Each structure stands twice: as structure tokens, then as C-alpha cells.
mmCIF file of C-alpha atoms in Angstrom:
data_model
loop_
_atom_site.group_PDB
_atom_site.id
_atom_site.type_symbol
_atom_site.label_atom_id
_atom_site.label_comp_id
_atom_site.label_asym_id
_atom_site.label_seq_id
_atom_site.Cartn_x
_atom_site.Cartn_y
_atom_site.Cartn_z
ATOM 1 C CA MET A 1 39.173 -212.651 4.605
ATOM 2 C CA LYS A 2 42.423 -211.121 3.240
ATOM 3 C CA LEU A 3 39.901 -209.490 0.109
ATOM 4 C CA ARG A 4 37.693 -208.562 2.577
ATOM 5 C CA THR A 5 39.771 -206.145 4.673
ATOM 6 C CA TRP A 6 41.611 -205.343 1.777
ATOM 7 C CA GLY A 7 38.323 -204.299 0.282
ATOM 8 C CA LEU A 8 37.582 -202.308 3.444
ATOM 9 C CA LEU A 9 41.001 -200.449 3.636
ATOM 10 C CA ILE A 10 40.542 -199.263 -0.246
ATOM 11 C CA ILE A 11 37.024 -197.887 1.112
ATOM 12 C CA LEU A 12 38.795 -195.913 3.542
ATOM 13 C CA VAL A 13 41.418 -194.295 1.901
ATOM 14 C CA ALA A 14 39.152 -193.212 -1.027
ATOM 15 C CA ILE A 15 36.610 -191.705 1.675
ATOM 16 C CA VAL A 16 39.782 -190.116 3.287
ATOM 17 C CA LEU A 17 40.423 -188.591 -0.002
ATOM 18 C CA ALA A 18 37.068 -187.635 -0.540
ATOM 19 C CA CYS A 19 37.316 -185.326 2.608
ATOM 20 C CA GLY A 20 40.421 -183.771 1.960
ATOM 21 C CA GLY A 21 39.661 -182.597 -1.857
ATOM 22 C CA GLY A 22 39.264 -178.983 -0.314
ATOM 23 C CA ASP A 23 42.393 -178.472 1.401
ATOM 24 C CA ASP A 24 43.779 -177.282 -2.173
ATOM 25 C CA GLU A 25 42.081 -174.037 -1.464
ATOM 26 C CA GLU A 26 43.798 -171.095 -0.195
ATOM 27 C CA PRO A 27 43.740 -170.084 3.483
ATOM 28 C CA ILE A 28 41.767 -166.758 4.225
ATOM 29 C CA PRO A 29 44.674 -164.491 5.501
ATOM 30 C CA PRO A 30 44.252 -162.939 8.550
ATOM 31 C CA LEU A 31 43.504 -158.774 8.481
ATOM 32 C CA ASP A 32 46.464 -156.915 7.973
ATOM 33 C CA PRO A 33 46.117 -155.147 11.987
ATOM 34 C CA GLU A 34 46.816 -151.727 10.406
ATOM 35 C CA LEU A 35 43.644 -151.907 8.224
ATOM 36 C CA GLY A 36 41.507 -148.658 9.042
ATOM 37 C CA LYS A 37 43.908 -146.794 10.731
ATOM 38 C CA SER A 38 44.567 -144.002 7.533
ATOM 39 C CA TYR A 39 40.555 -143.534 8.208
ATOM 40 C CA PHE A 40 41.241 -141.791 11.819
ATOM 41 C CA PHE A 41 43.463 -139.232 9.992
ATOM 42 C CA LEU A 42 45.865 -137.326 11.932
ATOM 43 C CA GLN A 43 48.512 -135.922 10.335
ATOM 44 C CA GLN A 44 50.081 -132.785 11.235
ATOM 45 C CA GLY A 45 49.053 -129.901 9.207
ATOM 46 C CA LYS A 46 45.368 -131.441 8.197
ATOM 47 C CA TYR A 47 42.223 -129.320 8.204
ATOM 48 C CA ARG A 48 38.636 -130.248 8.188
ATOM 49 C CA GLU A 49 36.026 -127.594 7.713
ATOM 50 C CA TYR A 50 32.458 -128.718 8.113
ATOM 51 C CA ASN A 51 29.075 -126.946 7.936
ATOM 52 C CA VAL A 52 26.898 -128.030 11.389
ATOM 53 C CA TYR A 53 23.271 -128.008 11.981
ATOM 54 C CA GLU A 54 22.122 -127.595 15.555
ATOM 55 C CA ILE A 55 18.873 -127.762 17.680
ATOM 56 C CA ARG A 56 18.946 -127.488 21.224
ATOM 57 C CA TYR A 57 15.704 -128.782 22.744
ATOM 58 C CA TYR A 58 14.429 -127.153 25.827
ATOM 59 C CA ALA A 59 10.845 -127.879 26.568
ATOM 60 C CA VAL A 60 8.162 -128.831 24.992
ATOM 61 C CA ASP A 61 7.618 -126.043 22.118
ATOM 62 C CA ILE A 62 10.996 -124.180 23.382
ATOM 63 C CA SER A 63 13.988 -124.752 21.260
ATOM 64 C CA ASP A 64 16.814 -122.484 19.538
ATOM 65 C CA THR A 65 18.739 -123.324 16.044
ATOM 66 C CA PHE A 66 22.290 -122.708 15.045
ATOM 67 C CA THR A 67 23.719 -122.958 12.015
ATOM 68 C CA TYR A 68 27.734 -122.185 11.813
ATOM 69 C CA GLN A 69 30.503 -123.662 10.523
ATOM 70 C CA LEU A 70 33.316 -125.830 12.390
ATOM 71 C CA ARG A 71 37.496 -126.364 11.611
ATOM 72 C CA GLU A 72 39.351 -128.696 13.111
ATOM 73 C CA GLU A 73 43.365 -129.013 12.525
ATOM 74 C CA VAL A 74 45.675 -131.634 13.172
ATOM 75 C CA GLY A 75 48.008 -130.011 15.730
ATOM 76 C CA GLU A 76 51.641 -130.867 16.799
ATOM 77 C CA PRO A 77 52.300 -134.241 18.184
ATOM 78 C CA PHE A 78 53.015 -134.406 22.296
ATOM 79 C CA SER A 79 53.499 -137.545 24.645
ATOM 80 C CA SER A 80 51.656 -138.384 27.674
ATOM 81 C CA GLY A 81 51.842 -141.361 29.495
ATOM 82 C CA GLY A 82 54.157 -143.054 27.110
ATOM 83 C CA GLN A 83 51.456 -142.099 24.079
ATOM 84 C CA VAL A 84 51.649 -140.222 21.144
ATOM 85 C CA SER A 85 48.943 -137.687 20.469
ATOM 86 C CA HIS A 86 48.413 -134.944 18.416
ATOM 87 C CA ILE A 87 46.796 -131.490 19.487
ATOM 88 C CA MET A 88 43.436 -131.124 17.955
ATOM 89 C CA ASN A 89 42.581 -127.077 17.151
ATOM 90 C CA ARG A 90 38.495 -126.043 17.059
ATOM 91 C CA TYR A 91 37.482 -123.236 15.550
ATOM 92 C CA VAL A 92 34.179 -122.396 15.155
ATOM 93 C CA ARG A 93 32.522 -118.837 12.670
ATOM 94 C CA ASP A 94 28.527 -118.236 11.755
ATOM 95 C CA ASP A 95 29.850 -118.173 8.192
ATOM 96 C CA ASP A 96 32.502 -117.604 5.571
ATOM 97 C CA THR A 97 32.529 -113.742 5.850
ATOM 98 C CA GLN A 98 34.031 -113.589 9.387
ATOM 99 C CA PRO A 99 37.401 -115.276 10.708
ATOM 100 C CA TRP A 100 37.121 -118.408 12.550
ATOM 101 C CA GLU A 101 37.519 -118.073 16.103
ATOM 102 C CA LEU A 102 39.020 -121.007 18.544
ATOM 103 C CA ASP A 103 36.523 -122.594 20.463
ATOM 104 C CA SER A 104 37.936 -125.603 22.219
ATOM 105 C CA VAL A 105 41.271 -127.703 22.367
ATOM 106 C CA TRP A 106 41.115 -131.920 22.071
ATOM 107 C CA SER A 107 43.201 -134.336 21.446
ATOM 108 C CA ALA A 108 43.487 -137.650 19.295
ATOM 109 C CA ARG A 109 45.618 -140.816 19.138
ATOM 110 C CA ILE A 110 45.823 -144.106 17.968
ATOM 111 C CA GLU A 111 47.087 -146.381 20.840
ATOM 112 C CA GLY A 112 47.377 -149.947 19.843
ATOM 113 C CA ASP A 113 44.239 -151.275 18.314
ATOM 114 C CA LYS A 114 42.113 -148.484 19.316
ATOM 115 C CA ALA A 115 41.410 -144.836 17.689
ATOM 116 C CA ILE A 116 41.072 -142.825 21.005
ATOM 117 C CA SER A 117 39.329 -138.905 20.723
ATOM 118 C CA VAL A 118 39.756 -136.581 24.127
ATOM 119 C CA GLU A 119 36.722 -134.515 23.629
ATOM 120 C CA ASN A 120 36.842 -131.961 26.740
ATOM 121 C CA ASN A 121 38.659 -134.212 28.964
ATOM 122 C CA ILE A 122 36.684 -137.178 28.135
ATOM 123 C CA PRO A 123 38.446 -139.759 26.129
ATOM 124 C CA PHE A 124 36.142 -142.175 23.413
ATOM 125 C CA VAL A 125 37.198 -144.960 21.445
ATOM 126 C CA LYS A 126 36.146 -143.743 18.326
ATOM 127 C CA MET A 127 37.667 -147.189 16.285
ATOM 128 C CA THR A 128 39.130 -150.560 16.897
ATOM 129 C CA PHE A 129 41.019 -152.300 14.583
ATOM 130 C CA PRO A 130 41.685 -153.670 11.965
ATOM 131 C CA ALA A 131 38.819 -152.484 10.660
ATOM 132 C CA ASP A 132 36.050 -155.221 10.603
ATOM 133 C CA ILE A 133 32.191 -155.235 10.459
ATOM 134 C CA SER A 134 32.247 -158.151 12.435
ATOM 135 C CA ARG A 135 33.607 -156.566 15.569
ATOM 136 C CA THR A 136 31.856 -154.377 18.310
ATOM 137 C CA TRP A 137 33.586 -152.404 21.171
ATOM 138 C CA ASP A 138 32.683 -150.079 23.955
ATOM 139 C CA ARG A 139 33.116 -146.598 22.905
ATOM 140 C CA ASN A 140 33.227 -145.338 26.926
ATOM 141 C CA LEU A 141 35.596 -148.272 27.576
ATOM 142 C CA LEU A 142 38.181 -145.371 29.011
ATOM 143 C CA ASN A 143 35.801 -143.376 30.484
ATOM 144 C CA SER A 144 33.521 -143.401 33.400
ATOM 145 C CA ARG A 145 30.246 -143.309 31.774
ATOM 146 C CA GLU A 146 27.971 -146.331 31.574
ATOM 147 C CA ALA A 147 28.974 -149.063 28.277
ATOM 148 C CA GLN A 148 28.050 -148.169 24.836
ATOM 149 C CA VAL A 149 28.315 -150.811 22.796
ATOM 150 C CA THR A 150 29.468 -149.407 19.009
ATOM 151 C CA SER A 151 30.035 -151.172 15.549
ATOM 152 C CA MET A 152 31.064 -150.747 12.267
ATOM 153 C CA LEU A 153 28.297 -151.032 9.578
ATOM 154 C CA ASN A 154 30.722 -150.468 6.445
ATOM 155 C CA PHE A 155 33.747 -150.378 5.375
ATOM 156 C CA ASP A 156 35.733 -149.475 2.139
ATOM 157 C CA SER A 157 32.036 -147.891 0.562
ATOM 158 C CA ASN A 158 30.656 -145.424 -0.312
ATOM 159 C CA PHE A 159 28.586 -142.364 1.346
ATOM 160 C CA THR A 160 27.487 -139.016 0.269
ATOM 161 C CA VAL A 161 27.650 -135.708 1.856
ATOM 162 C CA GLY A 162 25.257 -132.927 0.489
ATOM 163 C CA LEU A 163 26.576 -132.732 -2.907
ATOM 164 C CA ASN A 164 29.679 -135.151 -2.686
ATOM 165 C CA THR A 165 30.365 -138.641 -2.832
ATOM 166 C CA PHE A 166 33.053 -139.980 -0.727
ATOM 167 C CA LEU A 167 34.921 -143.386 -1.793
ATOM 168 C CA GLU A 168 36.622 -145.598 0.377
ATOM 169 C CA THR A 169 34.526 -144.949 4.036
ATOM 170 C CA ALA A 170 34.001 -146.034 6.940
ATOM 171 C CA GLU A 171 30.505 -145.528 8.805
ATOM 172 C CA ILE A 172 30.234 -146.501 12.967
ATOM 173 C CA GLU A 173 26.940 -146.913 14.139
ATOM 174 C CA ILE A 174 26.713 -145.443 17.814
ATOM 175 C CA SER A 175 23.692 -145.860 18.887
ATOM 176 C CA ASN A 176 20.404 -146.707 17.068
ATOM 177 C CA ASP A 177 18.217 -146.856 19.843
ATOM 178 C CA GLU A 178 14.304 -145.399 20.118
ATOM 179 C CA ASP A 179 10.964 -146.985 22.275
ATOM 180 C CA GLY A 180 8.650 -144.252 19.585
ATOM 181 C CA ILE A 181 7.769 -143.556 22.920
ATOM 182 C CA THR A 182 9.843 -141.630 25.758
ATOM 183 C CA PHE A 183 13.257 -141.178 23.955
ATOM 184 C CA ARG A 184 15.418 -141.584 20.873
ATOM 185 C CA ASP A 185 19.192 -142.310 20.591
ATOM 186 C CA ILE A 186 20.515 -142.041 16.803
ATOM 187 C CA ARG A 187 23.999 -141.082 16.306
ATOM 188 C CA ARG A 188 26.584 -142.243 13.430
ATOM 189 C CA GLU A 189 29.931 -141.190 12.037
ATOM 190 C CA VAL A 190 31.475 -141.616 8.782
ATOM 191 C CA TYR A 191 35.202 -141.531 8.341
ATOM 192 C CA ARG A 192 37.362 -141.320 4.578
ATOM 193 C CA ASP A 193 40.578 -142.688 3.953
ATOM 194 C CA SER A 194 43.125 -140.216 4.519
ATOM 195 C CA ILE A 195 40.966 -137.592 5.449
ATOM 196 C CA GLY A 196 39.087 -138.444 8.980
ATOM 197 C CA LEU A 197 35.447 -137.769 9.961
ATOM 198 C CA ILE A 198 33.327 -136.894 7.188
ATOM 199 C CA TYR A 199 29.817 -136.660 8.300
ATOM 200 C CA LYS A 200 28.261 -136.921 12.020
ATOM 201 C CA PHE A 201 24.649 -137.408 12.821
ATOM 202 C CA TYR A 202 23.450 -137.356 16.322
ATOM 203 C CA ASP A 203 19.753 -137.549 17.605
ATOM 204 C CA GLN A 204 19.350 -137.602 21.142
ATOM 205 C CA VAL A 205 16.350 -136.340 22.452
ATOM 206 C CA LYS A 206 13.657 -137.124 25.100
ATOM 207 C CA LEU A 207 10.128 -137.614 24.181
ATOM 208 C CA CYS A 208 7.062 -135.993 25.893
ATOM 209 C CA SER A 209 5.286 -138.885 27.840
ATOM 210 C CA ARG A 210 2.725 -136.901 29.326
ATOM 211 C CA GLN A 211 -0.700 -137.991 28.602
ATOM 212 C CA GLU A 212 -1.754 -135.178 26.401
ATOM 213 C CA CYS A 213 1.392 -135.795 23.882
ATOM 214 C CA LEU A 214 2.301 -139.332 24.274
ATOM 215 C CA GLY A 215 3.492 -141.318 21.384
ATOM 216 C CA GLN A 216 3.333 -138.154 19.145
ATOM 217 C CA GLN A 217 7.184 -138.034 18.884
ATOM 218 C CA ILE A 218 7.393 -134.591 20.716
ATOM 219 C CA VAL A 219 10.233 -133.389 21.401
ATOM 220 C CA GLU A 220 11.037 -132.177 24.978
ATOM 221 C CA SER A 221 14.833 -131.972 25.567
ATOM 222 C CA GLY A 222 17.891 -132.830 24.327
ATOM 223 C CA ARG A 223 19.584 -132.174 21.228
ATOM 224 C CA LEU A 224 20.220 -132.807 17.028
ATOM 225 C CA TYR A 225 23.562 -132.302 15.977
ATOM 226 C CA ARG A 226 24.854 -132.554 12.100
ATOM 227 C CA GLU A 227 27.939 -132.084 10.977
ATOM 228 C CA GLU A 228 29.241 -132.069 7.383
ATOM 229 C CA LEU A 229 32.289 -131.861 5.777
ATOM 230 C CA TYR A 230 32.944 -129.006 2.945
ATOM 231 C CA ALA A 231 36.322 -128.618 2.460
ATOM 232 C CA HIS A 232 39.870 -130.462 3.694
ATOM 233 C CA GLY A 233 43.208 -129.900 2.767
ATOM 234 C CA LYS A 234 46.921 -129.147 4.138
ATOM 235 C CA ILE A 235 47.035 -125.416 6.275
ATOM 236 C CA ASP A 236 50.509 -124.712 4.275
ATOM 237 C CA GLU A 237 48.563 -125.110 1.211
ATOM 238 C CA GLU A 238 45.843 -122.765 1.845
ATOM 239 C CA ASP A 239 45.310 -120.320 -0.719
#
């Protein structure tokens, strides 16, 4: 009996040692909580300039097409409700032969694990940190609109805008929803480390669902908007 007992004990020890063989591997470290914050770039004096293409649809076969340039400047910080935000001055012009004219003033901040942009007095959660493609969040968490599940499609990857390929980008998918019959809602934004937003694409339209045009992808109302970065830098370093 003693020999049998010792034999069973030896077998049990061997099983335990075999099961614990993977304990020598280094555990996966947690993500740095600051990861991704430099993509939502809020350095005072930074500017970004974009080429904008926009179509506004009013009815079937009735629309306006606009091409213009947009400039965004990160202004001085200010404190409100215990949070530090930056003024975002936004200018527009038809093309580079025209002077910039002030169009609107937004604000932006990083609050804890959220990047927040206040656009025409409506706050949106643009990103959450640490950046992780497995995470989702509600873009409309801080406003009264219907919840909008948002996710990060890619992080620290390449993205091409026009003739330029940017490294270290984060691609955000706001919506990728369409039924092919009544509506289309496709929205994405791309941010580059130490630059900020480099690309925005919004295609939010209602499709004609009357019998004569049902299923033909004919736009009845809505907007298509594309914004592409073409220049960026520091205001005090401009020629």
C-alpha cells in the first residue's frame, strides 16, 4: 500500500509541474493609460489646413456641391468646470488665393480617458484611452442625442490622404450602417500622432424609397462631406 501511495504522489507532482510549465512566460503588461492621447493633438499654436469637398442634397436631382479650404488653429487653454480645454478657431476660404475668414469657434479637451470635441456647442467623445481596437464607446455620451456606438478600427497603422501616406494613425469608425434601400450612414475619422485629425469622411443620406426609385441608391436628402489634411505646423513658424 505504501508503494502504491508513493506512486500516486509522484504522478500527481508530475502533473502539477507539467501544468505549471507556462508560468515562466512574462505576463502581458497592461496598456499605458496615456496611449493614444498624442493623436488628439492639442498643442497651443498648432494649425491644420484641409481641402474640403461637400455635397448637400435637398431633393432628388437637387443638390449643391462645394469645394473650399478649412484651417483649424489650437488656441489658448481655458478652465471650465474644473477641466482645461483649448479654444479651436476655425477659418474658411474658397482657395489659397483668398484670405482666411473666421467661420466658427469650437473647443476641445482631454478629460480623463476621453477626448472631447465641442462642436457648435455639442460635445462629442472622439476617442477613449488607452487606445485599443477592442474597445467601443458612446460618441454621444455627453449630449442628448441617441447613443452612437463608436470604435477604433486601426491603431498605429498607415493611412493615405491624397498623395501623402501618414504613419502612426488611428482610424475611428463612427458608423458603417446602410440598408441599400432607405438610408446610408458611413462616418470615419483618422488621426495622426502629434498632428491630430488628418481625414474625415461623412456620408449621411436618405435614399429615395418611392416606387419609381426604390433600391436604385438615388439620394433624396442629406450630406456627403470629405476633409483631407494638406498642411500643418506651428503658427509662429509660418513664412
